[in-house]
């Protein structure tokens, strides 16, 4: 189950990196207020009503979402707040795996009451 979950998470992260680095262009062809064609990565097809008129009833719209070009993070570009966060995160992460050599004892100063009679032996019942 753990390996299956690991594969799902790694596949999702790979798709996330792919989606954030690719530039997306969406092109729409609008005719008389209605969207006739939508195209990703290419030019949208026209409706065929583009005639030699002074006023055209068709319109083309497109917008582009620019992807990330540089994925290499430079550690010199961190400001002071980011450096403090990074150092404190790494330090607390490594302290999670640090084991204490001595177990804490909560009852070091406690003295048990004196044993007058062994009550457990007096109250025992034996079946034969």
PDB file of C-alpha atoms in Angstrom:
ATOM      1  CA  UNK A   1       0.000   0.000   0.000  1.00  0.00           C
ATOM      2  CA  UNK A   2       2.847   2.349   0.841  1.00  0.00           C
ATOM      3  CA  UNK A   3       4.545   1.700  -2.504  1.00  0.00           C
ATOM      4  CA  UNK A   4       1.277   2.292  -4.386  1.00  0.00           C
ATOM      5  CA  UNK A   5       0.731   5.612  -2.568  1.00  0.00           C
ATOM      6  CA  UNK A   6       4.335   6.594  -3.325  1.00  0.00           C
ATOM      7  CA  UNK A   7       3.803   5.912  -7.047  1.00  0.00           C
ATOM      8  CA  UNK A   8       0.617   7.995  -7.121  1.00  0.00           C
ATOM      9  CA  UNK A   9       2.255  10.953  -5.380  1.00  0.00           C
ATOM     10  CA  UNK A  10       5.344  10.835  -7.608  1.00  0.00           C
ATOM     11  CA  UNK A  11       3.182  10.678 -10.758  1.00  0.00           C
ATOM     12  CA  UNK A  12       1.114  13.634  -9.563  1.00  0.00           C
ATOM     13  CA  UNK A  13       4.241  15.683  -8.852  1.00  0.00           C
ATOM     14  CA  UNK A  14       5.669  14.859 -12.298  1.00  0.00           C
ATOM     15  CA  UNK A  15       2.449  16.071 -13.934  1.00  0.00           C
ATOM     16  CA  UNK A  16       2.524  19.205 -11.790  1.00  0.00           C
ATOM     17  CA  UNK A  17       6.073  20.012 -12.923  1.00  0.00           C
ATOM     18  CA  UNK A  18       5.075  19.377 -16.543  1.00  0.00           C
ATOM     19  CA  UNK A  19       2.000  21.616 -16.297  1.00  0.00           C
ATOM     20  CA  UNK A  20       3.935  24.453 -14.644  1.00  0.00           C
ATOM     21  CA  UNK A  21       6.756  24.478 -17.210  1.00  0.00           C
ATOM     22  CA  UNK A  22       4.721  24.276 -20.419  1.00  0.00           C
ATOM     23  CA  UNK A  23       3.373  27.479 -21.980  1.00  0.00           C
ATOM     24  CA  UNK A  24      -0.344  27.267 -22.753  1.00  0.00           C
ATOM     25  CA  UNK A  25      -1.995  29.168 -25.618  1.00  0.00           C
ATOM     26  CA  UNK A  26      -5.762  29.160 -25.942  1.00  0.00           C
ATOM     27  CA  UNK A  27      -7.256  30.510 -29.174  1.00  0.00           C
ATOM     28  CA  UNK A  28     -11.002  31.160 -29.581  1.00  0.00           C
ATOM     29  CA  UNK A  29     -13.008  31.991 -32.676  1.00  0.00           C
ATOM     30  CA  UNK A  30     -16.178  33.930 -31.860  1.00  0.00           C
ATOM     31  CA  UNK A  31     -18.895  34.458 -34.446  1.00  0.00           C
ATOM     32  CA  UNK A  32     -21.950  36.628 -33.652  1.00  0.00           C
ATOM     33  CA  UNK A  33     -21.273  36.400 -29.922  1.00  0.00           C
ATOM     34  CA  UNK A  34     -21.006  32.608 -29.892  1.00  0.00           C
ATOM     35  CA  UNK A  35     -17.829  30.621 -29.407  1.00  0.00           C
ATOM     36  CA  UNK A  36     -17.419  28.502 -32.521  1.00  0.00           C
ATOM     37  CA  UNK A  37     -14.028  26.899 -31.965  1.00  0.00           C
ATOM     38  CA  UNK A  38     -11.498  26.632 -29.153  1.00  0.00           C
ATOM     39  CA  UNK A  39      -7.976  25.421 -29.764  1.00  0.00           C
ATOM     40  CA  UNK A  40      -5.016  24.769 -27.481  1.00  0.00           C
ATOM     41  CA  UNK A  41      -1.485  25.283 -28.866  1.00  0.00           C
ATOM     42  CA  UNK A  42      -2.715  26.194 -32.394  1.00  0.00           C
ATOM     43  CA  UNK A  43      -4.896  28.647 -34.310  1.00  0.00           C
ATOM     44  CA  UNK A  44      -8.667  28.090 -34.016  1.00  0.00           C
ATOM     45  CA  UNK A  45     -10.516  27.274 -37.232  1.00  0.00           C
ATOM     46  CA  UNK A  46     -12.807  29.966 -38.596  1.00  0.00           C
ATOM     47  CA  UNK A  47     -16.492  29.419 -39.250  1.00  0.00           C
ATOM     48  CA  UNK A  48     -16.369  30.242 -42.956  1.00  0.00           C
ATOM     49  CA  UNK A  49     -18.423  33.412 -42.649  1.00  0.00           C
ATOM     50  CA  UNK A  50     -15.449  35.733 -42.944  1.00  0.00           C
ATOM     51  CA  UNK A  51     -16.485  37.699 -46.013  1.00  0.00           C
ATOM     52  CA  UNK A  52     -15.185  40.924 -47.445  1.00  0.00           C
ATOM     53  CA  UNK A  53     -17.331  43.190 -45.344  1.00  0.00           C
ATOM     54  CA  UNK A  54     -16.499  46.437 -43.729  1.00  0.00           C
ATOM     55  CA  UNK A  55     -17.815  45.107 -40.444  1.00  0.00           C
ATOM     56  CA  UNK A  56     -16.992  41.506 -39.700  1.00  0.00           C
ATOM     57  CA  UNK A  57     -19.258  39.447 -37.480  1.00  0.00           C
ATOM     58  CA  UNK A  58     -16.357  37.233 -36.396  1.00  0.00           C
ATOM     59  CA  UNK A  59     -13.654  37.844 -33.866  1.00  0.00           C
ATOM     60  CA  UNK A  60     -10.557  35.928 -32.787  1.00  0.00           C
ATOM     61  CA  UNK A  61      -9.305  35.972 -29.199  1.00  0.00           C
ATOM     62  CA  UNK A  62      -6.241  34.315 -27.801  1.00  0.00           C
ATOM     63  CA  UNK A  63      -4.363  34.364 -24.525  1.00  0.00           C
ATOM     64  CA  UNK A  64      -1.113  32.758 -23.470  1.00  0.00           C
ATOM     65  CA  UNK A  65      -0.068  31.504 -20.062  1.00  0.00           C
ATOM     66  CA  UNK A  66       3.714  31.588 -19.904  1.00  0.00           C
ATOM     67  CA  UNK A  67       5.390  28.607 -18.281  1.00  0.00           C
ATOM     68  CA  UNK A  68       8.360  28.683 -15.992  1.00  0.00           C
ATOM     69  CA  UNK A  69      11.632  28.823 -17.925  1.00  0.00           C
ATOM     70  CA  UNK A  70      14.229  28.266 -15.209  1.00  0.00           C
ATOM     71  CA  UNK A  71      13.725  25.417 -12.753  1.00  0.00           C
ATOM     72  CA  UNK A  72      17.160  25.622 -11.175  1.00  0.00           C
ATOM     73  CA  UNK A  73      16.902  27.428  -7.844  1.00  0.00           C
ATOM     74  CA  UNK A  74      19.861  29.541  -6.910  1.00  0.00           C
ATOM     75  CA  UNK A  75      20.616  29.588  -3.198  1.00  0.00           C
ATOM     76  CA  UNK A  76      22.309  32.983  -3.485  1.00  0.00           C
ATOM     77  CA  UNK A  77      18.996  34.653  -4.315  1.00  0.00           C
ATOM     78  CA  UNK A  78      17.335  33.808  -0.979  1.00  0.00           C
ATOM     79  CA  UNK A  79      16.565  36.775   1.213  1.00  0.00           C
ATOM     80  CA  UNK A  80      17.155  36.699   4.969  1.00  0.00           C
ATOM     81  CA  UNK A  81      13.660  35.443   5.894  1.00  0.00           C
ATOM     82  CA  UNK A  82      13.931  32.505   3.487  1.00  0.00           C
ATOM     83  CA  UNK A  83      17.389  31.619   4.789  1.00  0.00           C
ATOM     84  CA  UNK A  84      16.167  31.663   8.414  1.00  0.00           C
ATOM     85  CA  UNK A  85      13.227  29.454   7.490  1.00  0.00           C
ATOM     86  CA  UNK A  86      15.434  27.001   5.599  1.00  0.00           C
ATOM     87  CA  UNK A  87      17.968  26.694   8.430  1.00  0.00           C
ATOM     88  CA  UNK A  88      15.283  26.248  11.107  1.00  0.00           C
ATOM     89  CA  UNK A  89      13.416  23.676   8.980  1.00  0.00           C
ATOM     90  CA  UNK A  90      16.541  21.589   8.383  1.00  0.00           C
ATOM     91  CA  UNK A  91      17.537  21.749  12.043  1.00  0.00           C
ATOM     92  CA  UNK A  92      14.126  20.647  13.327  1.00  0.00           C
ATOM     93  CA  UNK A  93      13.931  17.920  10.664  1.00  0.00           C
ATOM     94  CA  UNK A  94      17.223  16.375  11.763  1.00  0.00           C
ATOM     95  CA  UNK A  95      16.225  16.587  15.428  1.00  0.00           C
ATOM     96  CA  UNK A  96      13.278  14.308  14.684  1.00  0.00           C
ATOM     97  CA  UNK A  97      15.711  11.429  14.191  1.00  0.00           C
ATOM     98  CA  UNK A  98      17.966  12.232  17.123  1.00  0.00           C
ATOM     99  CA  UNK A  99      17.565   9.654  19.881  1.00  0.00           C
ATOM    100  CA  UNK A 100      18.111  10.451  23.518  1.00  0.00           C
ATOM    101  CA  UNK A 101      20.669   8.185  25.169  1.00  0.00           C
ATOM    102  CA  UNK A 102      19.091   8.487  28.598  1.00  0.00           C
ATOM    103  CA  UNK A 103      15.437   7.881  29.325  1.00  0.00           C
ATOM    104  CA  UNK A 104      13.822  10.499  31.542  1.00  0.00           C
ATOM    105  CA  UNK A 105      12.705   9.179  34.919  1.00  0.00           C
ATOM    106  CA  UNK A 106       9.674  10.864  36.377  1.00  0.00           C
ATOM    107  CA  UNK A 107       9.872   9.178  39.788  1.00  0.00           C
ATOM    108  CA  UNK A 108      13.517   9.702  40.742  1.00  0.00           C
ATOM    109  CA  UNK A 109      12.666  11.573  43.942  1.00  0.00           C
ATOM    110  CA  UNK A 110       9.770   9.300  44.983  1.00  0.00           C
ATOM    111  CA  UNK A 111      10.358   6.875  47.859  1.00  0.00           C
ATOM    112  CA  UNK A 112       7.909   3.960  48.018  1.00  0.00           C
ATOM    113  CA  UNK A 113       6.125   3.259  51.303  1.00  0.00           C
ATOM    114  CA  UNK A 114       7.779   0.728  53.609  1.00  0.00           C
ATOM    115  CA  UNK A 115       6.673  -2.886  53.181  1.00  0.00           C
ATOM    116  CA  UNK A 116       5.181  -4.155  56.444  1.00  0.00           C
ATOM    117  CA  UNK A 117       3.308  -7.235  55.183  1.00  0.00           C
ATOM    118  CA  UNK A 118       3.234  -8.790  51.758  1.00  0.00           C
ATOM    119  CA  UNK A 119      -0.457  -8.200  51.047  1.00  0.00           C
ATOM    120  CA  UNK A 120      -0.417  -9.943  47.673  1.00  0.00           C
ATOM    121  CA  UNK A 121       0.722 -13.256  49.178  1.00  0.00           C
ATOM    122  CA  UNK A 122      -1.815 -13.009  52.034  1.00  0.00           C
ATOM    123  CA  UNK A 123      -4.791 -12.517  49.673  1.00  0.00           C
ATOM    124  CA  UNK A 124      -3.896 -15.197  47.119  1.00  0.00           C
ATOM    125  CA  UNK A 125      -6.287 -18.081  46.514  1.00  0.00           C
ATOM    126  CA  UNK A 126      -5.019 -21.380  45.118  1.00  0.00           C
ATOM    127  CA  UNK A 127      -7.201 -23.849  43.243  1.00  0.00           C
ATOM    128  CA  UNK A 128      -6.412 -27.506  43.299  1.00  0.00           C
TER     129      UNK A 128
END
